[in-house]
Short mmCIF file of N, CA, C and O in Angstrom, two decimals:
data_model
loop_
_atom_site.label_atom_id
_atom_site.label_comp_id
_atom_site.label_asym_id
_atom_site.label_seq_id
_atom_site.Cartn_x
_atom_site.Cartn_y
_atom_site.Cartn_z
N GLN A 1 81.54 68.96 118.25
CA GLN A 1 80.33 68.57 118.96
C GLN A 1 80.21 69.37 120.26
O GLN A 1 81.17 69.98 120.69
N VAL A 2 79.02 69.33 120.85
CA VAL A 2 78.78 70.06 122.10
C VAL A 2 79.56 69.41 123.23
O VAL A 2 79.56 68.19 123.40
N GLN A 3 80.26 70.24 123.98
CA GLN A 3 80.95 69.78 125.18
C GLN A 3 80.67 70.72 126.33
O GLN A 3 80.69 71.95 126.15
N LEU A 4 80.44 70.15 127.49
CA LEU A 4 80.24 70.90 128.73
C LEU A 4 81.12 70.25 129.79
O LEU A 4 80.98 69.06 130.05
N VAL A 5 82.03 71.04 130.36
CA VAL A 5 82.98 70.49 131.32
C VAL A 5 82.87 71.26 132.62
O VAL A 5 83.24 72.44 132.67
N GLU A 6 82.39 70.58 133.65
CA GLU A 6 82.22 71.22 134.96
C GLU A 6 83.48 71.09 135.81
O GLU A 6 84.26 70.14 135.65
N SER A 7 83.62 72.01 136.73
CA SER A 7 84.67 71.96 137.73
C SER A 7 84.26 72.79 138.92
O SER A 7 83.25 73.51 138.87
N GLY A 8 85.03 72.69 140.00
CA GLY A 8 84.78 73.53 141.16
C GLY A 8 84.11 72.85 142.33
O GLY A 8 83.96 73.45 143.40
N GLY A 9 83.69 71.61 142.14
CA GLY A 9 83.07 70.90 143.25
C GLY A 9 84.09 70.56 144.32
O GLY A 9 85.30 70.75 144.14
N GLY A 10 83.60 70.07 145.45
CA GLY A 10 84.48 69.69 146.53
C GLY A 10 83.71 69.57 147.83
O GLY A 10 82.48 69.50 147.83
N SER A 11 84.46 69.53 148.92
CA SER A 11 83.86 69.42 150.24
C SER A 11 83.93 70.76 150.95
O SER A 11 84.95 71.44 150.91
N VAL A 12 82.85 71.11 151.60
CA VAL A 12 82.77 72.40 152.29
C VAL A 12 81.86 72.23 153.51
O VAL A 12 80.97 71.38 153.51
N GLN A 13 82.11 73.04 154.50
CA GLN A 13 81.27 73.00 155.70
C GLN A 13 80.01 73.84 155.48
O GLN A 13 80.02 74.81 154.69
N ALA A 14 78.97 73.49 156.18
CA ALA A 14 77.72 74.25 156.12
C ALA A 14 78.01 75.72 156.43
O ALA A 14 78.79 76.04 157.33
N GLY A 15 77.37 76.58 155.64
CA GLY A 15 77.60 78.01 155.78
C GLY A 15 78.70 78.55 154.88
O GLY A 15 78.84 79.76 154.73
N GLY A 16 79.46 77.65 154.29
CA GLY A 16 80.54 78.06 153.41
C GLY A 16 80.06 78.34 151.99
O GLY A 16 78.86 78.43 151.72
N ALA A 17 81.02 78.45 151.08
CA ALA A 17 80.71 78.80 149.69
C ALA A 17 81.55 78.00 148.71
O ALA A 17 82.66 77.57 149.04
N LEU A 18 80.99 77.81 147.53
CA LEU A 18 81.70 77.18 146.42
C LEU A 18 81.24 77.86 145.14
O LEU A 18 80.12 78.38 145.07
N ARG A 19 82.11 77.84 144.13
CA ARG A 19 81.70 78.31 142.81
C ARG A 19 81.96 77.21 141.80
O ARG A 19 83.11 76.79 141.63
N LEU A 20 80.91 76.77 141.17
CA LEU A 20 81.02 75.77 140.12
C LEU A 20 81.16 76.48 138.78
O LEU A 20 80.54 77.52 138.54
N SER A 21 81.98 75.89 137.91
CA SER A 21 82.19 76.43 136.57
C SER A 21 81.85 75.38 135.53
O SER A 21 82.02 74.18 135.77
N CYS A 22 81.41 75.84 134.38
CA CYS A 22 81.09 74.94 133.28
C CYS A 22 81.59 75.60 131.99
O CYS A 22 81.05 76.64 131.57
N VAL A 23 82.62 75.02 131.40
CA VAL A 23 83.16 75.54 130.15
C VAL A 23 82.42 74.89 128.99
O VAL A 23 82.36 73.66 128.89
N ALA A 24 81.87 75.72 128.12
CA ALA A 24 81.03 75.24 127.02
C ALA A 24 81.73 75.41 125.68
O ALA A 24 82.47 76.38 125.47
N SER A 25 81.48 74.47 124.78
CA SER A 25 82.01 74.57 123.42
C SER A 25 81.10 73.80 122.47
O SER A 25 80.31 72.96 122.89
N GLY A 26 81.22 74.15 121.18
CA GLY A 26 80.46 73.42 120.17
C GLY A 26 79.10 73.99 119.85
O GLY A 26 78.36 73.40 119.05
N PHE A 27 78.74 75.12 120.46
CA PHE A 27 77.47 75.77 120.15
C PHE A 27 77.60 77.25 120.51
O PHE A 27 78.60 77.68 121.10
N THR A 28 76.59 78.03 120.14
CA THR A 28 76.63 79.47 120.39
C THR A 28 76.22 79.74 121.82
O THR A 28 75.03 79.85 122.14
N PHE A 29 77.20 79.85 122.68
CA PHE A 29 76.98 79.90 124.12
C PHE A 29 76.09 81.08 124.53
O PHE A 29 75.15 80.91 125.31
N MET A 30 76.37 82.28 124.02
CA MET A 30 75.64 83.45 124.51
C MET A 30 74.17 83.42 124.12
O MET A 30 73.35 84.12 124.73
N TRP A 31 73.81 82.63 123.13
CA TRP A 31 72.42 82.55 122.68
C TRP A 31 71.74 81.27 123.15
O TRP A 31 70.71 80.87 122.59
N SER A 32 72.30 80.66 124.18
CA SER A 32 71.72 79.43 124.69
C SER A 32 71.25 79.58 126.12
O SER A 32 71.92 80.24 126.93
N CYS A 33 70.13 78.96 126.43
CA CYS A 33 69.69 78.85 127.82
C CYS A 33 70.58 77.80 128.49
O CYS A 33 70.80 76.72 127.94
N MET A 34 71.08 78.14 129.66
CA MET A 34 71.96 77.24 130.41
C MET A 34 71.36 76.97 131.79
O MET A 34 70.69 77.85 132.36
N ALA A 35 71.64 75.80 132.33
CA ALA A 35 71.08 75.46 133.63
C ALA A 35 72.02 74.56 134.42
O ALA A 35 72.89 73.90 133.85
N TRP A 36 71.79 74.57 135.72
CA TRP A 36 72.44 73.63 136.62
C TRP A 36 71.36 72.70 137.18
O TRP A 36 70.28 73.15 137.58
N PHE A 37 71.71 71.42 137.20
CA PHE A 37 70.88 70.39 137.82
C PHE A 37 71.72 69.72 138.90
O PHE A 37 72.94 69.86 138.94
N ARG A 38 71.03 68.98 139.76
CA ARG A 38 71.76 68.18 140.76
C ARG A 38 71.03 66.87 141.00
O ARG A 38 69.83 66.77 140.77
N GLN A 39 71.81 65.91 141.47
CA GLN A 39 71.25 64.58 141.69
C GLN A 39 71.97 63.89 142.83
O GLN A 39 73.20 63.94 142.92
N THR A 40 71.21 63.27 143.72
CA THR A 40 71.75 62.42 144.77
C THR A 40 71.47 60.98 144.39
O THR A 40 70.61 60.71 143.55
N PRO A 41 72.16 60.02 145.01
CA PRO A 41 71.97 58.60 144.64
C PRO A 41 70.54 58.12 144.79
O PRO A 41 70.10 57.23 144.06
N ASP A 42 69.77 58.73 145.71
CA ASP A 42 68.42 58.23 145.98
C ASP A 42 67.33 59.02 145.26
O ASP A 42 66.15 58.69 145.40
N ASN A 43 67.72 60.05 144.53
CA ASN A 43 66.70 60.93 143.95
C ASN A 43 66.91 61.14 142.46
O ASN A 43 67.99 60.90 141.92
N GLU A 44 65.84 61.61 141.83
CA GLU A 44 65.95 61.97 140.42
C GLU A 44 66.74 63.26 140.27
O GLU A 44 66.86 64.04 141.22
N ARG A 45 67.24 63.46 139.09
CA ARG A 45 67.95 64.71 138.82
C ARG A 45 66.94 65.86 138.87
O ARG A 45 65.87 65.77 138.27
N GLU A 46 67.28 66.92 139.57
CA GLU A 46 66.39 68.07 139.67
C GLU A 46 67.07 69.33 139.17
O GLU A 46 68.28 69.50 139.34
N ARG A 47 66.27 70.21 138.56
CA ARG A 47 66.85 71.49 138.11
C ARG A 47 67.04 72.37 139.33
O ARG A 47 66.24 72.35 140.26
N VAL A 48 68.09 73.13 139.31
CA VAL A 48 68.44 74.02 140.41
C VAL A 48 68.29 75.48 140.01
O VAL A 48 67.68 76.27 140.73
N ALA A 49 68.85 75.82 138.85
CA ALA A 49 68.82 77.21 138.41
C ALA A 49 69.06 77.25 136.91
O ALA A 49 69.66 76.33 136.34
N ALA A 50 68.60 78.32 136.28
CA ALA A 50 68.80 78.49 134.85
C ALA A 50 69.03 79.96 134.54
O ALA A 50 68.61 80.85 135.31
N LEU A 51 69.67 80.19 133.41
CA LEU A 51 69.97 81.56 132.99
C LEU A 51 69.59 81.69 131.52
O LEU A 51 70.06 80.91 130.68
N SER A 52 68.78 82.68 131.22
CA SER A 52 68.25 82.82 129.87
C SER A 52 69.30 83.34 128.89
O SER A 52 70.39 83.78 129.28
N VAL A 53 68.92 83.31 127.65
CA VAL A 53 69.75 83.85 126.57
C VAL A 53 70.13 85.30 126.92
O VAL A 53 69.29 86.05 127.43
N SER A 54 71.36 85.62 126.68
CA SER A 54 71.90 86.96 126.97
C SER A 54 71.81 87.34 128.44
O SER A 54 71.89 88.52 128.79
N SER A 55 71.60 86.34 129.28
CA SER A 55 71.60 86.54 130.74
C SER A 55 70.54 87.55 131.20
O SER A 55 70.74 88.25 132.20
N THR A 56 69.43 87.62 130.51
CA THR A 56 68.42 88.61 130.86
C THR A 56 67.55 88.18 132.04
O THR A 56 66.98 89.04 132.72
N ARG A 57 67.47 86.86 132.28
CA ARG A 57 66.62 86.41 133.38
C ARG A 57 67.20 85.15 134.01
O ARG A 57 67.67 84.26 133.30
N ALA A 58 67.15 85.10 135.33
CA ALA A 58 67.61 83.92 136.06
C ALA A 58 66.42 83.27 136.76
O ALA A 58 65.49 83.95 137.19
N TYR A 59 66.50 81.95 136.87
CA TYR A 59 65.45 81.16 137.50
C TYR A 59 66.09 80.29 138.59
O TYR A 59 67.18 79.76 138.38
N TYR A 60 65.38 80.13 139.70
CA TYR A 60 65.90 79.33 140.81
C TYR A 60 64.77 78.53 141.45
O TYR A 60 63.63 78.99 141.53
N ILE A 61 65.13 77.36 141.96
CA ILE A 61 64.17 76.66 142.80
C ILE A 61 64.14 77.35 144.16
O ILE A 61 65.10 78.02 144.56
N ASP A 62 63.03 77.18 144.86
CA ASP A 62 62.83 77.92 146.11
C ASP A 62 63.93 77.65 147.14
O ASP A 62 64.34 78.55 147.87
N SER A 63 64.40 76.43 147.20
CA SER A 63 65.35 76.07 148.26
C SER A 63 66.71 76.72 148.10
O SER A 63 67.51 76.72 149.05
N VAL A 64 67.01 77.30 146.95
CA VAL A 64 68.32 77.93 146.77
C VAL A 64 68.21 79.44 146.53
O VAL A 64 69.24 80.12 146.45
N LYS A 65 67.01 79.97 146.45
CA LYS A 65 66.83 81.40 146.23
C LYS A 65 67.49 82.19 147.35
O LYS A 65 67.34 81.86 148.52
N GLY A 66 68.23 83.21 146.98
CA GLY A 66 68.93 84.02 147.96
C GLY A 66 70.27 83.46 148.38
O GLY A 66 71.04 84.14 149.08
N ARG A 67 70.58 82.23 147.97
CA ARG A 67 71.87 81.62 148.33
C ARG A 67 72.72 81.31 147.09
O ARG A 67 73.94 81.42 147.14
N PHE A 68 72.09 80.92 146.00
CA PHE A 68 72.81 80.56 144.78
C PHE A 68 72.60 81.64 143.73
O PHE A 68 71.52 82.26 143.66
N THR A 69 73.61 81.82 142.89
CA THR A 69 73.54 82.80 141.80
C THR A 69 74.14 82.20 140.53
O THR A 69 75.26 81.68 140.58
N VAL A 70 73.41 82.29 139.44
CA VAL A 70 73.94 81.84 138.15
C VAL A 70 74.42 83.05 137.36
O VAL A 70 73.83 84.14 137.44
N SER A 71 75.46 82.82 136.57
CA SER A 71 75.98 83.88 135.72
C SER A 71 76.75 83.23 134.57
O SER A 71 77.01 82.03 134.59
N ARG A 72 77.10 84.04 133.58
CA ARG A 72 77.92 83.52 132.50
C ARG A 72 78.92 84.57 132.08
O ARG A 72 78.67 85.78 132.19
N ASP A 73 80.06 84.10 131.56
CA ASP A 73 81.08 84.98 131.00
C ASP A 73 81.24 84.58 129.54
O ASP A 73 81.79 83.50 129.25
N ILE A 74 80.77 85.44 128.64
CA ILE A 74 80.81 85.07 127.23
C ILE A 74 82.22 85.21 126.64
O ILE A 74 82.47 84.70 125.55
N THR A 75 83.12 85.87 127.34
CA THR A 75 84.48 86.01 126.81
C THR A 75 85.25 84.69 126.89
O THR A 75 86.19 84.48 126.13
N ASN A 76 84.85 83.84 127.82
CA ASN A 76 85.51 82.54 127.92
C ASN A 76 84.53 81.38 127.92
O ASN A 76 84.87 80.26 128.32
N ASN A 77 83.30 81.64 127.45
CA ASN A 77 82.28 80.59 127.32
C ASN A 77 82.11 79.77 128.59
O ASN A 77 82.06 78.53 128.54
N THR A 78 82.00 80.45 129.71
CA THR A 78 81.89 79.75 130.99
C THR A 78 80.61 80.14 131.71
O THR A 78 80.27 81.32 131.79
N PHE A 79 79.97 79.14 132.24
CA PHE A 79 78.72 79.29 132.98
C PHE A 79 79.03 78.96 134.44
O PHE A 79 79.74 77.99 134.72
N TYR A 80 78.50 79.76 135.37
CA TYR A 80 78.86 79.63 136.77
C TYR A 80 77.63 79.37 137.66
O TYR A 80 76.52 79.82 137.36
N LEU A 81 77.91 78.73 138.78
CA LEU A 81 76.94 78.65 139.86
C LEU A 81 77.68 79.02 141.14
O LEU A 81 78.52 78.25 141.63
N GLN A 82 77.39 80.20 141.65
CA GLN A 82 77.94 80.63 142.93
C GLN A 82 77.02 80.12 144.03
O GLN A 82 75.83 80.46 144.05
N MET A 83 77.59 79.32 144.92
CA MET A 83 76.81 78.71 146.00
C MET A 83 77.27 79.31 147.32
O MET A 83 78.40 79.06 147.75
N ASP A 84 76.44 80.09 147.95
CA ASP A 84 76.75 80.71 149.24
C ASP A 84 75.86 80.12 150.33
O ASP A 84 74.78 79.63 150.06
N ASN A 85 76.36 80.20 151.57
CA ASN A 85 75.59 79.69 152.71
C ASN A 85 75.06 78.28 152.41
O ASN A 85 73.86 78.01 152.57
N VAL A 86 75.95 77.42 152.00
CA VAL A 86 75.52 76.07 151.61
C VAL A 86 75.03 75.28 152.82
O VAL A 86 75.41 75.55 153.97
N LYS A 87 74.17 74.30 152.52
CA LYS A 87 73.58 73.47 153.56
C LYS A 87 73.84 71.99 153.24
O LYS A 87 74.08 71.65 152.08
N PRO A 88 73.77 71.12 154.24
CA PRO A 88 73.97 69.69 153.96
C PRO A 88 73.03 69.16 152.87
O PRO A 88 73.42 68.28 152.10
N ASP A 89 71.81 69.70 152.78
CA ASP A 89 70.87 69.26 151.74
C ASP A 89 71.32 69.63 150.33
O ASP A 89 70.74 69.15 149.36
N ASP A 90 72.33 70.47 150.23
CA ASP A 90 72.87 70.82 148.90
C ASP A 90 73.84 69.76 148.39
O ASP A 90 74.30 69.84 147.25
N THR A 91 74.17 68.79 149.22
CA THR A 91 75.08 67.72 148.81
C THR A 91 74.49 66.94 147.65
O THR A 91 73.37 66.44 147.73
N ALA A 92 75.23 66.89 146.54
CA ALA A 92 74.75 66.22 145.33
C ALA A 92 75.83 66.26 144.27
O ALA A 92 76.82 66.99 144.40
N MET A 93 75.61 65.52 143.19
CA MET A 93 76.39 65.71 141.98
C MET A 93 75.70 66.80 141.18
O MET A 93 74.49 66.73 140.94
N TYR A 94 76.46 67.80 140.78
CA TYR A 94 75.92 68.93 140.05
C TYR A 94 76.30 68.82 138.58
O TYR A 94 77.46 68.59 138.24
N PHE A 95 75.30 69.03 137.73
CA PHE A 95 75.48 68.92 136.29
C PHE A 95 75.13 70.23 135.60
O PHE A 95 74.11 70.85 135.92
N CYS A 96 75.95 70.59 134.67
CA CYS A 96 75.69 71.72 133.79
C CYS A 96 74.93 71.20 132.57
O CYS A 96 75.20 70.08 132.10
N ALA A 97 74.00 72.00 132.06
CA ALA A 97 73.24 71.56 130.89
C ALA A 97 72.94 72.74 129.98
O ALA A 97 72.70 73.86 130.43
N ARG A 98 72.97 72.44 128.71
CA ARG A 98 72.41 73.35 127.71
C ARG A 98 70.94 72.98 127.62
O ARG A 98 70.59 71.80 127.50
N VAL A 99 70.08 73.99 127.68
CA VAL A 99 68.64 73.75 127.79
C VAL A 99 67.91 74.27 126.56
O VAL A 99 68.34 75.25 125.95
N ASP A 100 66.80 73.64 126.24
CA ASP A 100 66.01 74.03 125.09
C ASP A 100 65.46 75.45 125.24
O ASP A 100 65.88 76.37 124.54
N LEU A 101 64.56 75.66 126.20
CA LEU A 101 63.93 76.97 126.41
C LEU A 101 63.86 77.29 127.90
O LEU A 101 63.18 76.59 128.65
N CYS A 102 64.49 78.36 128.29
CA CYS A 102 64.40 78.78 129.70
C CYS A 102 62.98 79.18 130.07
O CYS A 102 62.57 79.02 131.22
N SER A 103 62.22 79.68 129.11
CA SER A 103 60.85 80.11 129.40
C SER A 103 59.95 78.94 129.78
O SER A 103 58.83 79.16 130.24
N ASP A 104 60.40 77.72 129.61
CA ASP A 104 59.66 76.54 130.04
C ASP A 104 59.82 76.26 131.52
O ASP A 104 59.22 75.32 132.04
N TRP A 105 60.67 77.06 132.20
CA TRP A 105 60.89 76.85 133.63
C TRP A 105 59.57 76.72 134.36
O TRP A 105 58.67 77.51 134.14
N PRO A 106 59.42 75.74 135.27
CA PRO A 106 60.44 74.80 135.75
C PRO A 106 60.60 73.53 134.92
O PRO A 106 61.49 72.74 135.19
N THR A 107 59.75 73.34 133.93
CA THR A 107 59.81 72.08 133.17
C THR A 107 60.76 72.21 132.00
O THR A 107 60.40 71.94 130.84
N ILE A 108 61.98 72.67 132.30
CA ILE A 108 62.98 72.83 131.25
C ILE A 108 63.49 71.48 130.78
O ILE A 108 63.47 70.50 131.52
N ARG A 109 63.98 71.46 129.54
CA ARG A 109 64.45 70.22 128.92
C ARG A 109 65.91 70.38 128.53
O ARG A 109 66.25 71.29 127.76
N ALA A 110 66.73 69.52 129.06
CA ALA A 110 68.16 69.58 128.74
C ALA A 110 68.43 68.96 127.38
O ALA A 110 67.90 67.90 127.04
N LEU A 111 69.29 69.63 126.61
CA LEU A 111 69.71 69.14 125.31
C LEU A 111 71.04 68.41 125.41
O LEU A 111 71.29 67.45 124.67
N ASN A 112 71.91 68.91 126.26
CA ASN A 112 73.24 68.33 126.44
C ASN A 112 73.61 68.41 127.91
O ASN A 112 73.21 69.35 128.60
N TRP A 113 74.45 67.45 128.35
CA TRP A 113 74.87 67.38 129.74
C TRP A 113 76.40 67.37 129.85
O TRP A 113 77.09 66.83 128.98
N GLY A 114 76.87 67.92 130.97
CA GLY A 114 78.26 67.72 131.34
C GLY A 114 78.39 66.43 132.13
O GLY A 114 77.40 65.71 132.35
N GLN A 115 79.61 66.16 132.59
CA GLN A 115 79.86 64.90 133.30
C GLN A 115 79.56 65.00 134.79
O GLN A 115 79.47 63.98 135.47
N GLY A 116 79.42 66.21 135.30
CA GLY A 116 79.08 66.41 136.70
C GLY A 116 80.27 66.71 137.58
O GLY A 116 81.41 66.33 137.27
N THR A 117 80.01 67.40 138.68
CA THR A 117 81.02 67.67 139.69
C THR A 117 80.35 67.51 141.05
O THR A 117 79.24 67.97 141.28
N GLN A 118 81.03 66.81 141.95
CA GLN A 118 80.44 66.46 143.24
C GLN A 118 80.61 67.60 144.25
O GLN A 118 81.71 68.16 144.40
N VAL A 119 79.52 67.90 144.94
CA VAL A 119 79.54 68.86 146.04
C VAL A 119 79.09 68.13 147.30
O VAL A 119 78.03 67.49 147.32
N THR A 120 79.91 68.23 148.33
CA THR A 120 79.58 67.59 149.61
C THR A 120 79.63 68.64 150.71
O THR A 120 80.67 69.30 150.89
N VAL A 121 78.53 68.81 151.42
CA VAL A 121 78.44 69.81 152.48
C VAL A 121 78.30 69.08 153.81
O VAL A 121 77.37 68.30 154.01
N SER A 122 79.21 69.36 154.70
CA SER A 122 79.17 68.72 156.02
C SER A 122 78.61 69.69 157.05
O SER A 122 78.80 70.91 156.96
N SER A 123 77.95 69.11 158.06
CA SER A 123 77.32 69.96 159.09
C SER A 123 78.28 70.22 160.24
O SER A 123 79.36 69.65 160.32
#
């Protein structure tokens, strides 16, 4: 079955960096649209970034453009979110997702979810 396992979250000061990882299994990773979402206790889950099939195109919400980068390594079926110059507003639980169609951005639809990894940014 499909499995997505995130790691790499933690506590960091504003201006610092983190790299989140998501190990995927149970589906053809290189031919799947992948995305990162985040959620705080008071808000709905929001999409953050997505990466198209074969990594040909990346999508980002405005608030993370220029700071976050998505990538994938097909040799180890891992999807990444590099978070640079983080801000306190980036504090959230981050979820990896396999997505139906990246071309639907921003209204992408998740097919499968990971369990999440917490990111906390202090000022």
